[in-house]
Short mmCIF file of C-alpha atoms (C1' of nucleotides) in Angstrom, two decimals:
data_model
loop_
_atom_site.label_atom_id
_atom_site.label_comp_id
_atom_site.label_asym_id
_atom_site.label_seq_id
_atom_site.Cartn_x
_atom_site.Cartn_y
_atom_site.Cartn_z
CA MET A 1 123.01 20.75 5.55
CA ALA A 2 119.44 20.69 3.88
CA GLY A 3 121.08 19.61 0.41
CA GLU A 4 123.43 17.15 1.93
CA GLN A 5 120.62 15.54 3.90
CA SER A 6 118.12 15.47 0.92
CA ALA A 7 120.74 13.76 -0.79
CA VAL A 8 121.40 11.10 1.53
CA ASP A 9 117.64 10.76 1.91
CA GLY A 10 117.00 10.78 -1.58
CA ARG A 11 119.13 7.48 -2.06
CA LYS A 12 117.31 6.13 1.10
CA VAL A 13 113.80 6.86 -0.39
CA ARG A 14 114.69 5.08 -3.52
CA GLY A 15 115.78 2.14 -1.47
CA VAL A 16 112.58 2.25 0.72
CA ARG A 17 110.72 2.28 -2.42
CA ARG A 18 112.31 -0.72 -3.78
CA LYS A 19 111.76 -2.60 -0.60
CA ALA A 20 107.84 -1.81 -0.67
CA GLN A 21 107.80 -2.66 -4.16
CA ILE A 22 109.42 -5.87 -3.62
CA ILE A 23 107.18 -6.46 -0.69
CA ASP A 24 104.31 -5.94 -2.80
CA ALA A 25 105.24 -8.29 -5.27
CA THR A 26 105.94 -10.76 -2.66
CA LEU A 27 102.44 -10.48 -1.44
CA THR A 28 100.95 -10.88 -5.07
CA VAL A 29 102.98 -13.99 -5.57
CA VAL A 30 101.76 -15.37 -2.08
CA HIS A 31 98.10 -14.55 -3.24
CA ARG A 32 98.65 -15.99 -6.56
CA ASP A 33 100.78 -19.13 -6.10
CA GLY A 34 100.55 -19.40 -1.91
CA ALA A 35 103.43 -19.07 0.16
CA ALA A 36 105.48 -22.16 -1.20
CA GLY A 37 105.77 -19.96 -4.35
CA VAL A 38 107.51 -17.00 -3.18
CA THR A 39 111.39 -17.43 -4.30
CA HIS A 40 113.80 -14.86 -5.14
CA ARG A 41 113.15 -15.46 -8.90
CA THR A 42 109.46 -15.36 -8.69
CA VAL A 43 109.40 -12.08 -6.60
CA ALA A 44 111.98 -10.47 -8.96
CA LYS A 45 110.03 -11.61 -11.94
CA GLU A 46 106.73 -10.25 -10.68
CA ALA A 47 108.49 -6.95 -9.57
CA GLY A 48 110.17 -6.58 -12.89
CA ILE A 49 113.54 -6.74 -11.48
CA THR A 50 116.43 -9.02 -11.43
CA ALA A 51 116.64 -11.79 -8.77
CA SER A 52 119.71 -10.38 -7.65
CA LEU A 53 118.13 -6.71 -6.50
CA THR A 54 115.77 -8.70 -4.31
CA LEU A 55 118.94 -10.19 -2.62
CA TYR A 56 120.59 -6.68 -2.56
CA TYR A 57 117.56 -5.91 -0.36
CA PHE A 58 116.75 -9.33 1.60
CA ALA A 59 119.65 -11.25 1.89
CA THR A 60 117.60 -14.56 2.58
CA LEU A 61 114.03 -15.60 1.89
CA ASP A 62 113.58 -15.25 5.57
CA ASP A 63 114.40 -11.73 5.38
CA LEU A 64 111.78 -11.49 2.59
CA LEU A 65 109.04 -13.24 4.56
CA VAL A 66 109.76 -11.47 7.58
CA ALA A 67 109.52 -7.89 5.93
CA ALA A 68 106.22 -9.06 3.97
CA LEU A 69 104.40 -10.41 7.39
CA THR A 70 105.74 -7.24 9.10
CA SER A 71 104.42 -4.98 6.55
CA VAL A 72 101.00 -6.48 6.69
CA ALA A 73 100.94 -7.05 10.31
CA ASP A 74 101.82 -3.34 10.87
CA ALA A 75 98.91 -2.12 8.86
CA TYR A 76 96.67 -4.15 10.69
CA THR A 77 98.11 -3.27 14.03
CA GLU A 78 97.37 0.34 12.97
CA ARG A 79 93.95 -0.23 12.31
CA ILE A 80 93.48 -2.09 15.43
CA ARG A 81 95.03 0.76 17.57
CA THR A 82 92.60 3.00 15.84
CA ILE A 83 89.81 0.89 16.98
CA ILE A 84 91.20 0.80 20.51
CA ASP A 85 91.66 4.48 20.61
CA SER A 86 88.42 5.55 19.28
CA ASP A 87 85.27 6.32 21.49
CA GLU A 88 82.87 3.93 19.32
CA ASP A 89 81.83 0.26 19.79
CA LYS A 90 85.01 -1.37 19.75
CA LEU A 91 83.66 -4.66 19.18
CA LEU A 92 81.67 -3.32 16.36
CA GLY A 93 84.88 -1.86 15.10
CA LEU A 94 86.24 -5.38 15.04
CA ALA A 95 83.59 -7.02 13.41
CA GLU A 96 83.81 -4.26 10.43
CA LEU A 97 87.36 -5.29 10.35
CA LEU A 98 86.56 -8.97 9.85
CA ALA A 99 83.81 -8.47 7.57
CA GLU A 100 86.10 -6.55 5.37
CA SER A 101 88.42 -9.62 5.25
CA ALA A 102 85.43 -11.90 4.13
CA GLY A 103 84.55 -9.60 1.55
CA PRO A 104 86.17 -6.91 -0.56
CA GLY A 105 89.54 -7.61 1.03
CA ARG A 106 89.19 -11.70 1.14
CA GLU A 107 92.02 -12.21 -1.32
CA ARG A 108 94.29 -10.25 0.23
CA ALA A 109 93.27 -11.74 3.73
CA LEU A 110 93.93 -15.03 2.61
CA ALA A 111 97.54 -14.16 1.70
CA GLU A 112 97.90 -12.65 4.98
CA ARG A 113 96.56 -15.90 6.45
CA GLU A 114 99.15 -18.02 4.49
CA LEU A 115 101.97 -16.09 5.68
CA SER A 116 101.15 -16.11 9.18
CA THR A 117 100.41 -20.00 8.63
CA LEU A 118 104.14 -20.33 7.55
CA ALA A 119 104.98 -18.55 10.91
CA ALA A 120 104.23 -22.28 12.40
CA ARG A 121 107.03 -23.65 10.19
CA ARG A 122 109.69 -20.91 10.06
CA PRO A 123 110.78 -19.77 13.36
CA ALA A 124 111.78 -16.07 11.77
CA LEU A 125 108.31 -15.42 11.35
CA ARG A 126 106.88 -16.29 14.61
CA PRO A 127 108.00 -13.09 16.60
CA VAL A 128 105.92 -11.02 13.94
CA ALA A 129 102.95 -13.18 14.32
CA ARG A 130 102.83 -13.35 17.79
CA ARG A 131 102.95 -9.34 17.85
CA TRP A 132 100.01 -9.72 15.80
CA ARG A 133 98.16 -11.77 17.94
CA ASP A 134 99.01 -9.73 20.85
CA ASN A 135 97.46 -6.60 19.45
CA VAL A 136 94.28 -8.12 19.05
CA ALA A 137 94.46 -9.65 22.60
CA GLU A 138 94.95 -5.84 23.66
CA LEU A 139 91.94 -4.83 21.97
CA ALA A 140 90.03 -7.92 23.73
CA ARG A 141 91.22 -7.01 26.78
CA THR A 142 89.34 -3.60 26.42
CA GLN A 143 86.16 -5.65 26.75
CA THR A 144 86.81 -8.32 29.26
CA ASP A 145 89.28 -9.72 31.81
CA ASP A 146 88.38 -13.18 31.14
CA GLN A 147 91.43 -14.60 29.77
CA ASP A 148 89.73 -17.79 28.15
CA ALA A 149 87.17 -15.17 26.21
CA ILE A 150 89.87 -13.15 25.28
CA GLU A 151 91.59 -16.05 23.56
CA THR A 152 88.21 -17.40 21.86
CA LEU A 153 87.97 -13.56 20.43
CA VAL A 154 91.67 -13.61 19.32
CA ALA A 155 90.63 -17.00 17.50
CA LEU A 156 87.81 -15.95 16.02
CA SER A 157 89.48 -12.61 14.97
CA ASP A 158 91.76 -15.00 13.06
CA GLY A 159 91.23 -14.08 9.12
CA LEU A 160 91.03 -17.56 7.90
CA CYS A 161 88.52 -18.64 10.47
CA ALA A 162 86.21 -16.02 9.61
CA ALA A 163 86.38 -16.66 5.94
CA ILE A 164 85.37 -20.26 6.55
CA LEU A 165 82.88 -19.19 8.66
CA LEU A 166 81.49 -16.73 6.64
CA GLY A 167 81.73 -18.43 3.29
CA ASP A 168 80.62 -16.47 0.39
CA ARG A 169 77.75 -14.88 2.13
CA GLU A 170 77.52 -11.40 2.62
CA ALA A 171 79.39 -10.27 5.65
CA ASP A 172 77.22 -8.22 7.88
CA PRO A 173 79.22 -6.16 10.63
CA ALA A 174 76.26 -6.21 12.84
CA HIS A 175 75.90 -10.09 12.64
CA LEU A 176 79.37 -10.68 13.17
CA ARG A 177 79.16 -8.36 16.26
CA THR A 178 76.61 -10.82 17.35
CA LEU A 179 78.82 -13.85 17.21
CA LEU A 180 81.65 -12.22 18.64
CA SER A 181 79.80 -10.98 21.81
CA ASN A 182 78.19 -14.44 21.80
CA ALA A 183 81.86 -15.82 22.07
CA LEU A 184 82.39 -13.49 24.95
CA SER A 185 79.47 -14.20 27.03
CA THR A 186 79.83 -17.95 26.87
CA HIS A 187 82.37 -17.84 29.27
CA MET B 1 91.86 -71.90 -7.62
CA ALA B 2 92.13 -71.02 -3.97
CA GLY B 3 95.99 -71.57 -4.13
CA GLU B 4 96.20 -69.72 -7.35
CA GLN B 5 94.28 -66.50 -6.16
CA SER B 6 95.90 -66.70 -2.56
CA ALA B 7 99.33 -66.59 -4.30
CA VAL B 8 98.44 -63.21 -6.36
CA ASP B 9 96.64 -62.13 -3.25
CA GLY B 10 99.78 -62.63 -1.28
CA ARG B 11 101.66 -60.26 -3.44
CA LYS B 12 98.95 -57.92 -3.74
CA VAL B 13 98.78 -57.85 0.16
CA ARG B 14 102.69 -56.87 0.24
CA GLY B 15 102.14 -54.40 -2.16
CA VAL B 16 98.88 -52.73 -0.26
CA ARG B 17 101.05 -53.09 2.74
CA ARG B 18 103.79 -51.04 1.41
CA LYS B 19 101.26 -48.41 0.05
CA ALA B 20 99.97 -48.23 3.51
CA GLN B 21 103.50 -47.68 5.16
CA ILE B 22 104.36 -45.14 2.71
CA ILE B 23 101.16 -43.35 3.35
CA ASP B 24 101.94 -43.31 7.13
CA ALA B 25 105.46 -41.95 6.46
CA THR B 26 103.82 -39.36 4.56
CA LEU B 27 101.47 -38.10 7.17
CA THR B 28 104.33 -38.15 9.68
CA VAL B 29 106.36 -35.92 7.45
CA VAL B 30 103.40 -33.76 7.21
CA HIS B 31 102.78 -33.54 10.52
CA ARG B 32 106.50 -32.64 11.46
CA ASP B 33 107.76 -30.51 8.50
CA GLY B 34 104.73 -29.62 7.02
CA ALA B 35 103.14 -30.22 3.55
CA ALA B 36 105.77 -28.63 2.02
CA GLY B 37 108.22 -31.03 3.41
CA VAL B 38 106.86 -33.80 1.46
CA THR B 39 109.23 -35.07 -1.00
CA HIS B 40 109.92 -38.70 -2.39
CA ARG B 41 113.13 -38.73 -0.74
CA THR B 42 112.08 -37.59 2.87
CA VAL B 43 108.98 -39.82 2.70
CA ALA B 44 111.44 -42.77 1.68
CA LYS B 45 113.61 -41.76 4.57
CA GLU B 46 110.71 -41.69 7.05
CA ALA B 47 109.82 -45.25 5.95
CA GLY B 48 113.31 -46.70 5.72
CA ILE B 49 112.94 -47.67 2.01
CA THR B 50 114.54 -46.12 -1.19
CA ALA B 51 113.19 -42.92 -2.88
CA SER B 52 112.97 -45.25 -6.01
CA LEU B 53 110.68 -47.44 -4.21
CA THR B 54 107.98 -44.79 -3.38
CA LEU B 55 108.12 -44.05 -7.20
CA TYR B 56 107.13 -47.40 -7.87
CA TYR B 57 103.90 -47.28 -5.78
CA PHE B 58 103.13 -43.46 -6.37
CA ALA B 59 104.52 -42.28 -9.78
CA THR B 60 104.31 -38.75 -9.00
CA LEU B 61 104.06 -36.51 -5.85
CA ASP B 62 100.55 -35.66 -6.52
CA ASP B 63 99.48 -39.56 -6.67
CA LEU B 64 101.29 -39.75 -3.09
CA LEU B 65 99.38 -36.62 -1.67
CA VAL B 66 96.03 -37.74 -3.29
CA ALA B 67 96.40 -41.17 -1.74
CA ALA B 68 97.66 -39.91 1.62
CA LEU B 69 94.54 -37.43 1.48
CA THR B 70 92.03 -39.98 0.53
CA SER B 71 93.17 -42.18 3.00
CA VAL B 72 92.65 -39.48 5.75
CA ALA B 73 89.37 -38.79 4.27
CA ASP B 74 87.95 -42.10 3.88
CA ALA B 75 88.65 -42.61 7.82
CA TYR B 76 86.92 -39.43 8.23
CA THR B 77 83.99 -40.70 6.26
CA GLU B 78 83.49 -43.70 7.85
CA ARG B 79 83.39 -42.15 11.29
CA ILE B 80 80.79 -39.58 9.45
CA ARG B 81 78.77 -42.38 8.48
CA THR B 82 78.71 -44.18 11.69
CA ILE B 83 77.13 -40.98 13.26
CA ILE B 84 74.51 -40.59 10.45
CA ASP B 85 73.44 -44.17 10.58
CA SER B 86 73.35 -44.08 14.72
CA ASP B 87 70.08 -43.42 16.38
CA GLU B 88 72.18 -41.58 18.98
CA ASP B 89 72.41 -37.51 18.97
CA LYS B 90 74.02 -36.90 15.76
CA LEU B 91 75.06 -33.21 16.79
CA LEU B 92 76.64 -34.63 19.74
CA GLY B 93 78.43 -37.08 17.62
CA LEU B 94 79.80 -34.57 15.48
CA ALA B 95 80.94 -32.50 18.66
CA GLU B 96 82.60 -35.66 20.00
CA LEU B 97 84.38 -36.13 16.88
CA LEU B 98 85.82 -32.28 16.78
CA ALA B 99 86.79 -32.64 20.57
CA GLU B 100 89.16 -35.49 19.58
CA SER B 101 90.56 -33.42 16.90
CA ALA B 102 91.20 -30.69 19.00
CA GLY B 103 92.49 -33.16 21.84
CA PRO B 104 94.28 -36.25 21.79
CA GLY B 105 94.34 -36.22 17.96
CA ARG B 106 95.04 -32.65 17.54
CA GLU B 107 98.65 -33.28 15.93
CA ARG B 108 97.17 -35.58 13.51
CA ALA B 109 94.06 -33.27 12.84
CA LEU B 110 96.61 -30.32 11.94
CA ALA B 111 98.31 -32.79 9.72
CA GLU B 112 95.10 -33.72 7.75
CA ARG B 113 94.10 -29.95 7.70
CA GLU B 114 97.48 -29.09 6.06
CA LEU B 115 97.04 -31.64 3.67
CA SER B 116 93.07 -30.18 2.64
CA THR B 117 94.52 -26.64 2.75
CA LEU B 118 97.13 -27.80 -0.11
CA ALA B 119 94.42 -28.93 -1.91
CA ALA B 120 93.52 -25.07 -2.53
CA ARG B 121 96.61 -25.10 -4.53
CA ARG B 122 96.72 -28.61 -6.18
CA PRO B 123 94.04 -29.48 -8.61
CA ALA B 124 94.49 -33.02 -8.15
CA LEU B 125 93.53 -32.71 -4.52
CA ARG B 126 90.51 -31.12 -4.94
CA PRO B 127 88.18 -33.60 -5.56
CA VAL B 128 89.08 -35.67 -2.64
CA ALA B 129 88.79 -32.54 -0.38
CA ARG B 130 85.42 -31.76 -2.05
CA ARG B 131 84.18 -35.40 -1.13
CA TRP B 132 85.25 -34.74 2.40
CA ARG B 133 83.21 -31.80 3.04
CA ASP B 134 80.40 -33.39 1.06
CA ASN B 135 80.07 -35.84 3.73
CA VAL B 136 80.16 -33.42 6.66
CA ALA B 137 77.33 -31.65 4.91
CA GLU B 138 75.56 -34.69 4.22
CA LEU B 139 75.21 -35.09 8.08
CA ALA B 140 74.53 -31.64 8.46
CA ARG B 141 71.45 -32.23 6.23
CA THR B 142 70.14 -34.53 8.80
CA GLN B 143 69.61 -31.76 11.24
CA THR B 144 68.40 -28.91 8.87
CA ASP B 145 67.30 -27.98 5.64
CA ASP B 146 68.72 -24.47 5.76
CA GLN B 147 71.48 -24.42 3.20
CA ASP B 148 73.36 -21.48 5.04
CA ALA B 149 73.18 -23.37 8.17
CA ILE B 150 74.38 -26.27 6.51
CA GLU B 151 77.46 -24.33 5.17
CA THR B 152 78.03 -22.94 8.45
CA LEU B 153 78.20 -26.36 10.20
CA VAL B 154 80.40 -27.49 7.87
CA ALA B 155 82.69 -24.51 8.25
CA LEU B 156 82.59 -25.29 11.96
CA SER B 157 83.47 -28.69 11.82
CA ASP B 158 86.49 -27.54 9.82
CA GLY B 159 89.42 -29.18 11.92
CA LEU B 160 91.71 -26.44 12.01
CA CYS B 161 88.85 -23.68 12.78
CA ALA B 162 87.98 -26.04 15.71
CA ALA B 163 91.58 -26.30 17.02
CA ILE B 164 91.73 -22.46 16.69
CA LEU B 165 88.68 -21.69 18.37
CA LEU B 166 89.39 -24.41 21.06
CA GLY B 167 92.69 -23.40 21.67
CA ASP B 168 94.37 -25.63 24.35
CA ARG B 169 91.35 -25.74 26.33
CA GLU B 170 89.59 -28.98 27.38
CA ALA B 171 87.37 -29.67 24.66
CA ASP B 172 84.01 -30.49 25.81
CA PRO B 173 81.71 -32.18 23.60
CA ALA B 174 78.76 -30.88 25.47
CA HIS B 175 79.74 -27.23 25.18
CA LEU B 176 80.74 -27.91 21.50
CA ARG B 177 77.46 -29.29 21.07
CA THR B 178 75.84 -26.14 22.19
CA LEU B 179 78.15 -24.08 19.92
CA LEU B 180 76.96 -26.32 16.89
CA SER B 181 73.59 -26.10 17.81
CA ASN B 182 73.73 -22.36 18.33
CA ALA B 183 75.23 -22.05 14.77
CA LEU B 184 72.31 -23.77 13.50
CA SER B 185 69.59 -21.78 15.12
CA THR B 186 71.31 -18.56 13.98
CA HIS B 187 69.70 -18.64 10.75
"C1'" DC C 1 136.13 15.66 -13.43
"C1'" DA C 2 137.68 12.29 -9.63
"C1'" DA C 3 136.29 9.82 -5.91
"C1'" DC C 4 133.11 7.22 -3.70
"C1'" DA C 5 128.77 4.79 -2.33
"C1'" DA C 6 124.29 2.91 -3.33
"C1'" DG C 7 121.98 0.76 -6.59
"C1'" DT C 8 122.01 -2.93 -10.60
"C1'" DT C 9 123.24 -6.55 -13.36
"C1'" DG C 10 124.96 -11.30 -15.12
"C1'" DT C 11 127.20 -15.07 -14.19
"C1'" DA C 12 128.02 -19.51 -11.71
"C1'" DC C 13 128.30 -22.77 -7.60
"C1'" DT C 14 125.82 -25.79 -4.99
"C1'" DA C 15 122.01 -28.56 -3.24
"C1'" DC C 16 117.88 -30.40 -3.56
"C1'" DG C 17 113.99 -32.91 -5.57
"C1'" DG C 18 111.19 -34.76 -9.45
"C1'" DT C 19 111.62 -38.35 -12.43
"C1'" DA C 20 113.47 -42.24 -15.65
"C1'" DC C 21 115.84 -46.18 -16.11
"C1'" DA C 22 118.44 -50.56 -16.24
"C1'" DA C 23 119.92 -53.97 -13.63
"C1'" DG C 24 118.95 -57.18 -9.87
"C1'" DT C 25 116.35 -59.77 -6.05
"C1'" DA C 26 112.68 -62.60 -4.60
"C1'" DG C 27 108.28 -65.20 -4.87
"C1'" DT C 28 105.18 -67.84 -7.84
"C1'" DA C 29 103.63 -71.15 -11.60
"C1'" DC C 30 104.32 -74.69 -14.72
"C1'" DG D 1 114.79 -75.80 -12.76
"C1'" DT D 2 112.71 -72.28 -15.99
"C1'" DA D 3 109.88 -68.56 -17.18
"C1'" DC D 4 107.50 -64.76 -15.58
"C1'" DT D 5 106.36 -61.14 -12.59
"C1'" DA D 6 105.94 -58.38 -8.61
"C1'" DC D 7 109.32 -56.10 -6.21
"C1'" DT D 8 113.43 -53.39 -5.20
"C1'" DT D 9 117.74 -50.81 -5.64
"C1'" DG D 10 121.30 -47.79 -7.41
"C1'" DT D 11 122.39 -44.08 -10.50
"C1'" DA D 12 121.84 -40.50 -13.44
"C1'" DC D 13 119.78 -36.79 -15.92
"C1'" DC D 14 117.55 -32.35 -15.59
"C1'" DG D 15 115.36 -28.24 -13.92
"C1'" DT D 16 114.70 -25.01 -9.86
"C1'" DA D 17 115.91 -22.39 -6.13
"C1'" DG D 18 119.26 -20.42 -2.58
"C1'" DT D 19 123.24 -17.69 -2.22
"C1'" DA D 20 127.70 -15.68 -3.78
"C1'" DC D 21 130.28 -12.28 -6.18
"C1'" DA D 22 132.33 -9.78 -9.46
"C1'" DA D 23 131.63 -6.35 -12.75
"C1'" DC D 24 129.08 -2.32 -14.25
"C1'" DT D 25 126.04 1.90 -13.61
"C1'" DT D 26 124.28 5.92 -11.38
"C1'" DG D 27 123.78 9.48 -8.52
"C1'" DT D 28 126.28 12.62 -4.91
"C1'" DT D 29 129.96 15.15 -2.98
"C1'" DG D 30 134.06 17.86 -3.21
#
DNA sequence: CAACAAGTTGTACTACGGTACAAGTAGTAC
DNA sequence: GTACTACTTGTACCGTAGTACAACTTGTTG
């Protein structure tokens, strides 16, 4: 039983790892060449495998992009949930998350942002992008009941928006928290 | 003399009008299919002419994109200059400009924004995009000497950022002005 | 080892898009 | 009208990319 299972699992694990590897390569390409640079071939080259193999795991480009976006959205969701479940200052938690996007994780955040921007054009990506936003909205709802304020907070938490607002300056979580708080109290 | 000139001018005018027509079509395509949807053929089809003709006026895609971006940047620049030269409340003028981008001109603003986003990937577009920002910075400089504050204002005036911040809500220039003013006083 | 499934590769077909180019049209000057 | 130039078109070449597919390799089971 255990042997039988672990054998099957062994293959599955390999497949999962390949998928993860391909998704990683995809994000690297997005980061380097933009979302428009993502093709079966560029991703394969980046991953050091053949284009056919990316097709074996992701039949179409949409599949690949959805997987990549889902991957980053899931990671983001997990962090959001940690913030929601904690007893700390939730607004400060969000501010820290944003600060990271504008600081050390800036490049990665821009790549993520490119993907979610692409969602506006690729219908297949929309559900994932929506889910992403919903998660932030849920966090916002722990702070206020004002729908407008929630939307503002979601908008402010937008990675690119934050990156633009912050520019290359030091991202001070405390300062960011003030900004978010102001946004909430405006309504 | 006058006849000779007007003859030459007549041809030139036709050429200029064609160029304008092609640029218009380009913006329409950007708005409808995104910047990635811009090709010689799609633009030509949109304009109702042959692809060869777009090539006659814009030898490469970059030429076409630069022209399109320049076109919208020039229009924007002119409006900025009007604000700077006026004796009215300059901050309110900028707020009105932004309100328009989030309201009736939202679609167009998004198209413009897509183009300037593309500038991050296409080196040829960068000078134009930079000039665009510089114009807003110049306007900001009439309000404060704080370099950080100027950058914040420039960031806030970013079309997409404003669109996101405002969402689908009514864009009240007075409210926007408060936001801008707050941004300035934060520093 | 034989059978089988997962994983992997190379090759090819097709469509699209950038670009070149030769040929044709039309307006203008002499 | 003739020459000239701007304008316009159709056609074609080439590279890239999405996708299909058949063959091959490798690991697993019995």
